[in-house]
GROMACS .gro file of C-alpha atoms in nm:
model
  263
    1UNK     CA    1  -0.324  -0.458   0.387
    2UNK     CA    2  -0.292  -0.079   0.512
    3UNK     CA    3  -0.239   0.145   0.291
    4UNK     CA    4   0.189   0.228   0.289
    5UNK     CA    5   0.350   0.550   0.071
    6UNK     CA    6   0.640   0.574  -0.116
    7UNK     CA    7   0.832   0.937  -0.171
    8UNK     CA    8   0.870   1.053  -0.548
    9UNK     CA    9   1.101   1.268  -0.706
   10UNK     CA   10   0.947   1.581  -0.597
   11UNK     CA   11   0.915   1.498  -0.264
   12UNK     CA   12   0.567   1.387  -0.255
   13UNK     CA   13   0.440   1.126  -0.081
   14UNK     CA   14   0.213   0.895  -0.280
   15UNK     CA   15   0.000   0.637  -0.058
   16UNK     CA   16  -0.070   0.312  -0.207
   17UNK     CA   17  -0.218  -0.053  -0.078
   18UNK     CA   18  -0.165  -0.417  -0.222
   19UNK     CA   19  -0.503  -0.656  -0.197
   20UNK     CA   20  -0.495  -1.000  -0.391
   21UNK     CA   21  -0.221  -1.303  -0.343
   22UNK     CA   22   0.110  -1.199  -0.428
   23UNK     CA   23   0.166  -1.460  -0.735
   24UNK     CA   24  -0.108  -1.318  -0.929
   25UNK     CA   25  -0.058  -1.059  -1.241
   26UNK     CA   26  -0.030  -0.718  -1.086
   27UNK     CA   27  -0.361  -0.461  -1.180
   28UNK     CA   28  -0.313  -0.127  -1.173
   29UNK     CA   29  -0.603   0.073  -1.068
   30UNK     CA   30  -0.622   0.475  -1.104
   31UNK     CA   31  -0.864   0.653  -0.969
   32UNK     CA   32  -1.113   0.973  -1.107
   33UNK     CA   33  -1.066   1.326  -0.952
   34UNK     CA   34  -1.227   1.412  -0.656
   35UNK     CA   35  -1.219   1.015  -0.502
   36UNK     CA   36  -0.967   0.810  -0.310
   37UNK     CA   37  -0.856   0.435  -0.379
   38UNK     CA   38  -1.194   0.346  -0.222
   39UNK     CA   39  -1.348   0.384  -0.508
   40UNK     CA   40  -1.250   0.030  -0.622
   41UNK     CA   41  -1.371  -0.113  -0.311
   42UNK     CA   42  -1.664  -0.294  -0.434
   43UNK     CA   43  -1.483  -0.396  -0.722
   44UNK     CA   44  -1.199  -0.543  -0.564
   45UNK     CA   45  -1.320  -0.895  -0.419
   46UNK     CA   46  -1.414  -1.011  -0.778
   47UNK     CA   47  -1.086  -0.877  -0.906
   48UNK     CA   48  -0.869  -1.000  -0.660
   49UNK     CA   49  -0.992  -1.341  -0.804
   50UNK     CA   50  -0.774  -1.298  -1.077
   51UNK     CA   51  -0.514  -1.007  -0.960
   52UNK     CA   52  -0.284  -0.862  -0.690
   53UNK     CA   53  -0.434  -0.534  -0.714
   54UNK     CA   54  -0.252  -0.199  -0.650
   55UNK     CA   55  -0.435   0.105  -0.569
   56UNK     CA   56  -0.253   0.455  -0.502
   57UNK     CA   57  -0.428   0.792  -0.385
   58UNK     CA   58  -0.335   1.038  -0.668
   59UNK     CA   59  -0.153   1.363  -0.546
   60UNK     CA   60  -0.397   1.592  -0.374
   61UNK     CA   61  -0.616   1.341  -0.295
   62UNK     CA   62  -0.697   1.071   0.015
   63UNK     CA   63  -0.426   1.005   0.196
   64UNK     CA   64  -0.128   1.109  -0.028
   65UNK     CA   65   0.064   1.462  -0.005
   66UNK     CA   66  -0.155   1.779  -0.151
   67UNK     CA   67   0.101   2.013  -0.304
   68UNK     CA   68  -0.075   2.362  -0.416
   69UNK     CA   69  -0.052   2.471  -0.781
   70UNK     CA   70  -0.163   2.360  -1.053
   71UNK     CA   71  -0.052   1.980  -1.173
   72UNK     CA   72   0.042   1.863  -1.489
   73UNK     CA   73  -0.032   1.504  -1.652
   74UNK     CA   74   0.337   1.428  -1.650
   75UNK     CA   75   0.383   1.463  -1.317
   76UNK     CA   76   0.085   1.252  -1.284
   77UNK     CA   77   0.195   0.953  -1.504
   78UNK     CA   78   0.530   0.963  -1.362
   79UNK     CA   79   0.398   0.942  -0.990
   80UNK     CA   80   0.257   0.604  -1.148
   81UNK     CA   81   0.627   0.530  -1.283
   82UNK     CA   82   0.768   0.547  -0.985
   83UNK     CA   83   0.588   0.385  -0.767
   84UNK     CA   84   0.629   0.103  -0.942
   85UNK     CA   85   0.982   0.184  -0.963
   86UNK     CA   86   0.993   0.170  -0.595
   87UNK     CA   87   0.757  -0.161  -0.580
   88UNK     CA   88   0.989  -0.366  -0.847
   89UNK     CA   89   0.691  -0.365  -1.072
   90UNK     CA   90   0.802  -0.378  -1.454
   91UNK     CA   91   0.513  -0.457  -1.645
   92UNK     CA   92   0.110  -0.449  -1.526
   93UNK     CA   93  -0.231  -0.459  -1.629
   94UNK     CA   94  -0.401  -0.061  -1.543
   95UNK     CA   95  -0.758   0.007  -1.543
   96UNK     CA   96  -0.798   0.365  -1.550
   97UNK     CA   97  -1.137   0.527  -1.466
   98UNK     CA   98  -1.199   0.906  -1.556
   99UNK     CA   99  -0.884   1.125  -1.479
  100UNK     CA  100  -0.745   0.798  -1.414
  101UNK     CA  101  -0.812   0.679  -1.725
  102UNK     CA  102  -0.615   0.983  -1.858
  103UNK     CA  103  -0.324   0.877  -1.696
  104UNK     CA  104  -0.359   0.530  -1.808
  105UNK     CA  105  -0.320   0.708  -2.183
  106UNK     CA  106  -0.040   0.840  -2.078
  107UNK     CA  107   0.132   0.569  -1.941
  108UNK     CA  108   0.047   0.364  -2.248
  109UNK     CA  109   0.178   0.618  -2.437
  110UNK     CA  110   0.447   0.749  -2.306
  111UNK     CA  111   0.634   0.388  -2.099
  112UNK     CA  112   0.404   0.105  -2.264
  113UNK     CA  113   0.639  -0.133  -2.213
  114UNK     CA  114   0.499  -0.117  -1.862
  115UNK     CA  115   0.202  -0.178  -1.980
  116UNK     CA  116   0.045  -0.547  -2.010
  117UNK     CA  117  -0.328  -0.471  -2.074
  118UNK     CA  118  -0.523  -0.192  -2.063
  119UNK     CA  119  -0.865  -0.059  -1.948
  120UNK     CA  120  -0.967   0.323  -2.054
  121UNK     CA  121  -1.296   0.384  -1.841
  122UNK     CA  122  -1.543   0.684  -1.857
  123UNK     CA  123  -1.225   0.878  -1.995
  124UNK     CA  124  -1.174   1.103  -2.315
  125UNK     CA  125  -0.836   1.136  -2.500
  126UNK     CA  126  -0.906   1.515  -2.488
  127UNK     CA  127  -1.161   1.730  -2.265
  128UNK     CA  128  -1.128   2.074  -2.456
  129UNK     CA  129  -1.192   2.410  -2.433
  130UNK     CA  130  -0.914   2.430  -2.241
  131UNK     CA  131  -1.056   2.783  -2.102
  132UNK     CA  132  -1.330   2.632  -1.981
  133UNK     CA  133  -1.180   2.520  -1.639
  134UNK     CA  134  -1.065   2.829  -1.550
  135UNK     CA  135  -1.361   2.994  -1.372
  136UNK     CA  136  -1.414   2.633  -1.201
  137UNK     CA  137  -1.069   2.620  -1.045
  138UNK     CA  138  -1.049   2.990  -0.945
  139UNK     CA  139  -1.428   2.954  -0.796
  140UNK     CA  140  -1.319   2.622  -0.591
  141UNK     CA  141  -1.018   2.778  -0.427
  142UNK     CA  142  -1.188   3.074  -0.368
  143UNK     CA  143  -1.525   2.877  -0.175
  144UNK     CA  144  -1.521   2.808   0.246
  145UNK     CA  145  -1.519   2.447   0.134
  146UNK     CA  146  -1.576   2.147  -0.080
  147UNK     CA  147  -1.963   2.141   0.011
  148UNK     CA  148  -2.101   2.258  -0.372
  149UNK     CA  149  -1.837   2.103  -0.584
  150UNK     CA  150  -1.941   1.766  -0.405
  151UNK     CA  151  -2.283   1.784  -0.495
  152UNK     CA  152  -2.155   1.889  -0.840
  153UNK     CA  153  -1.965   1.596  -0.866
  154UNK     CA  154  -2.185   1.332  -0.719
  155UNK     CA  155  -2.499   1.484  -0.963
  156UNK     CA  156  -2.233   1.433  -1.275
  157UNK     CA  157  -2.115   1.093  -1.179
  158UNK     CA  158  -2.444   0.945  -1.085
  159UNK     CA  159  -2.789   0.895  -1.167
  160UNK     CA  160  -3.078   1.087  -0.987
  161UNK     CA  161  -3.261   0.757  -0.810
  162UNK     CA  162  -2.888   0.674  -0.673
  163UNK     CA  163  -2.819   0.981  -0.528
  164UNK     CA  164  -2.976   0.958  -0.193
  165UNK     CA  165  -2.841   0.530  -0.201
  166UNK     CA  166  -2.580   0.395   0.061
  167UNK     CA  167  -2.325   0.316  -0.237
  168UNK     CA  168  -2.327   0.683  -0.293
  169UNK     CA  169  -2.228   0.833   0.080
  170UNK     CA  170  -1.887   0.670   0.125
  171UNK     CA  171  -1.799   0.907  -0.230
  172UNK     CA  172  -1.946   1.235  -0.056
  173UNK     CA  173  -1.733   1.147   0.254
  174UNK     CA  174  -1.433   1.102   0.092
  175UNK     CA  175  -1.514   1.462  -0.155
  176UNK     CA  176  -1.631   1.631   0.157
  177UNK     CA  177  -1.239   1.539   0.292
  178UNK     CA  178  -1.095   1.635   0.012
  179UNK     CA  179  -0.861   1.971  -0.002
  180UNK     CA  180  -0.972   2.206  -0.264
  181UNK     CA  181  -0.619   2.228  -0.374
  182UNK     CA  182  -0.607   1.871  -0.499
  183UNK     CA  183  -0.849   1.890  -0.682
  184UNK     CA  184  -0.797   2.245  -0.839
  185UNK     CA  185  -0.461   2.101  -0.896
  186UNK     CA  186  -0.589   1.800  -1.098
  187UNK     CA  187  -0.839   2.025  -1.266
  188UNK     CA  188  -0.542   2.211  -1.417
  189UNK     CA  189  -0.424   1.877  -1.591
  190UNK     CA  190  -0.721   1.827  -1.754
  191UNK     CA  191  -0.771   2.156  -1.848
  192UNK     CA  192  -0.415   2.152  -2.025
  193UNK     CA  193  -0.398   1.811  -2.170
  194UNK     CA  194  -0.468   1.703  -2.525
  195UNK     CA  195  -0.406   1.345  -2.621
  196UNK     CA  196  -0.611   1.361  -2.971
  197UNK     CA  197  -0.271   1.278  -3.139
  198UNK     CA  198  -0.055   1.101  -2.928
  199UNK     CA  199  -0.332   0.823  -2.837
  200UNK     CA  200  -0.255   0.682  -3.175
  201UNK     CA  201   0.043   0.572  -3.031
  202UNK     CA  202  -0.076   0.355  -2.776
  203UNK     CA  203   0.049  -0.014  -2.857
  204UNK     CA  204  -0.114  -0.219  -2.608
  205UNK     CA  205  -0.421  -0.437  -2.607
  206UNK     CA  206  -0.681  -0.195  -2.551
  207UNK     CA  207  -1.033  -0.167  -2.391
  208UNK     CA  208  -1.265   0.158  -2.367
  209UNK     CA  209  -1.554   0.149  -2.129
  210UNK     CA  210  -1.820   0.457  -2.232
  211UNK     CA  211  -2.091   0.528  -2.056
  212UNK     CA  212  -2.428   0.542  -2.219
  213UNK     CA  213  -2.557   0.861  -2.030
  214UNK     CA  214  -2.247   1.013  -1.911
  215UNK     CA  215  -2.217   1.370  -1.916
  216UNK     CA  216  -1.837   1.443  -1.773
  217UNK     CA  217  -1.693   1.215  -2.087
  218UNK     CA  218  -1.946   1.143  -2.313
  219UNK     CA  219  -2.024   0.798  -2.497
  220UNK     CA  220  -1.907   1.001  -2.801
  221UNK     CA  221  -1.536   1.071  -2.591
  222UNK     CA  222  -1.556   0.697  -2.561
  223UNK     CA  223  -1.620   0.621  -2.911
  224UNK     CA  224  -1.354   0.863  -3.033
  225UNK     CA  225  -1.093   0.727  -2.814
  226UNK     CA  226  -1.183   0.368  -2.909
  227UNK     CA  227  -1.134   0.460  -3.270
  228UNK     CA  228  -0.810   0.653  -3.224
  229UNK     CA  229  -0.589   0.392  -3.001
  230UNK     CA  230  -0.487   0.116  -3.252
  231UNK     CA  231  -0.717  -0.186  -3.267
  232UNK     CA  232  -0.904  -0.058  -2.973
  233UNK     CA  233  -1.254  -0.258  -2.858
  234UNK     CA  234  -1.500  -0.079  -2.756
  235UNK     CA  235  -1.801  -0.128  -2.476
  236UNK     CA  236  -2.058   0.096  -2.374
  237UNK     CA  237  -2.288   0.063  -2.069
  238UNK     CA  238  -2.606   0.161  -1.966
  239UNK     CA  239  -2.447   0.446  -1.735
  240UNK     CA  240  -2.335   0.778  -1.644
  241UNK     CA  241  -1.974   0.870  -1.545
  242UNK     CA  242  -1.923   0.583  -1.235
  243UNK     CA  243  -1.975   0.270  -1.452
  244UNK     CA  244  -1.785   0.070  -1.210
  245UNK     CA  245  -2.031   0.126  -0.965
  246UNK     CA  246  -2.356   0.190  -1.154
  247UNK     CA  247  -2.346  -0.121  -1.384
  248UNK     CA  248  -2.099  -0.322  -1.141
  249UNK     CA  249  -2.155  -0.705  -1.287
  250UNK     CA  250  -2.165  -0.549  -1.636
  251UNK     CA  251  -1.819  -0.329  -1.598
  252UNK     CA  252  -1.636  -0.614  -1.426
  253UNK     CA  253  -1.783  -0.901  -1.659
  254UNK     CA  254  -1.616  -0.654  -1.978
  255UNK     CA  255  -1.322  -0.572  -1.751
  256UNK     CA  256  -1.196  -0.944  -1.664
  257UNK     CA  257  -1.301  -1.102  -1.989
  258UNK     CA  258  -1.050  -0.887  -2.160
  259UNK     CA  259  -0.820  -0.896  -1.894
  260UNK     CA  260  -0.787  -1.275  -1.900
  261UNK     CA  261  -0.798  -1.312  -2.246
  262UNK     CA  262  -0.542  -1.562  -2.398
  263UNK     CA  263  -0.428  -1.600  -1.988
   0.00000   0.00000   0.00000
């Protein structure tokens, strides 16, 4: 299916595709800064065993609307509301995945009765000093172009001996075609979110994925999360930040056998 958008409240358009048979369980799946819903791609015929699964571009990013300024996690997990509002969807699984995986805290605090099951990937409940992200986000929309943040990213998410790999190129595409504003504007969330607290409330069935040798959110980000979000389990993988494509069979073996536990 081509990707379709709906319009939220703010005027935005938000771009989204279905993939999977339409009788299946609905999973949510939200992407990191920086990447487009094709992240998932290689994940996607193993899930779509199991799941209709719905990808959206995230504001400022692939082929959704780029608004300028700075973006808040709100607006973020209620771009996720409603499109779902405008799909009929009440209640999904979501696999979150990095920035994605801070919205997927959100929604499962915030509307968890949207919320099935959920998957907290490569993610942290809280990526502090918030000061920190300043001088990035001024120095991004200040470059020509996305050329050195890319290579920034791409050394952060992935290990040396795949940088120069075929799985790696269709991600420095879509960063290369990325506007600077989206992702200064998602920078800004992270810089000014802090879910230390509010994770506690977080009723649903929960699974963190760490990664072993990530340096964006750290095994211990994992670990702390895990321990925070009521009767969370916890896996870690042999990876850095892009588990789902790093340690593929390993993040989608943990992934569906929680998913389709007690199915």
């Amino acid at each position: 299916m081509e990707s379709r958008t709906i319009a939220t409240g703010d005027g935005v358009r938000i771009a989204y595709r279905f993939d999977g048979d339409q009788d299946k369980p609905v999973l949510l799946l939200s992407n990191s800064i920086g990447t487009d819903l094709h992240m998932w791609d290689g994940q996607v015929p193993a899930l779509t065993e199991h799941f209709r699964v719905l990808r959206y571009d995230a504001r400022g990013h692939g082929a959704s609307d780029v608004p300028s300024g700075p973006y808040s996690l709100d607006r973020l997990g209620r771009d996720v509301v409603e499109l779902l509002d405008a799909l009929g969807l009440h209640r999904v699984h979501v696999l979150g995945l990095s920035l994605g995986g801070i919205v997927a805290q959100w929604l499962g605090i915030h509307v968890p009765e949207r919320v099935d099951r959920l998957v907290l990937s490569n993610t942290a409940a809280n990526l502090g000093p918030a000061n920190q992200w300043d001088q990035p986000i001024a120095d991004l929309l200040a470059a020509p172009d996305m050329r050195a943040t890319a290579e920034t990213f791409l050394t952060n998410w992935f290990p040396a001996h795949l940088l120069q790999d075929e799985v790696v190129e269709p991600f420095r595409r879509t960063l290369l075609a990325t506007k600077r504003e989206g992702v200064a504007g998602s920078w800004a969330a992270v810089r000014d979110y802090d879910l230390r607290r509010t994770a506690t409330l977080i009723p649903n069935p929960t699974l963190v994925i760490a990664g072993e040798h990530d340096t964006v959110t750290s095994a211990a980000h994992g670990k702390e999360l895990a321990a925070t979000v009521p009767g969370a389990e916890l896996t870690v993988l042999p990876t850095v930040h892009m588990a789902n494509v790093e340690a593929q069979p390993e993040f989608l073996e943990a992934v569906l056998t929680f998913l389709t536990e007690g199915a």
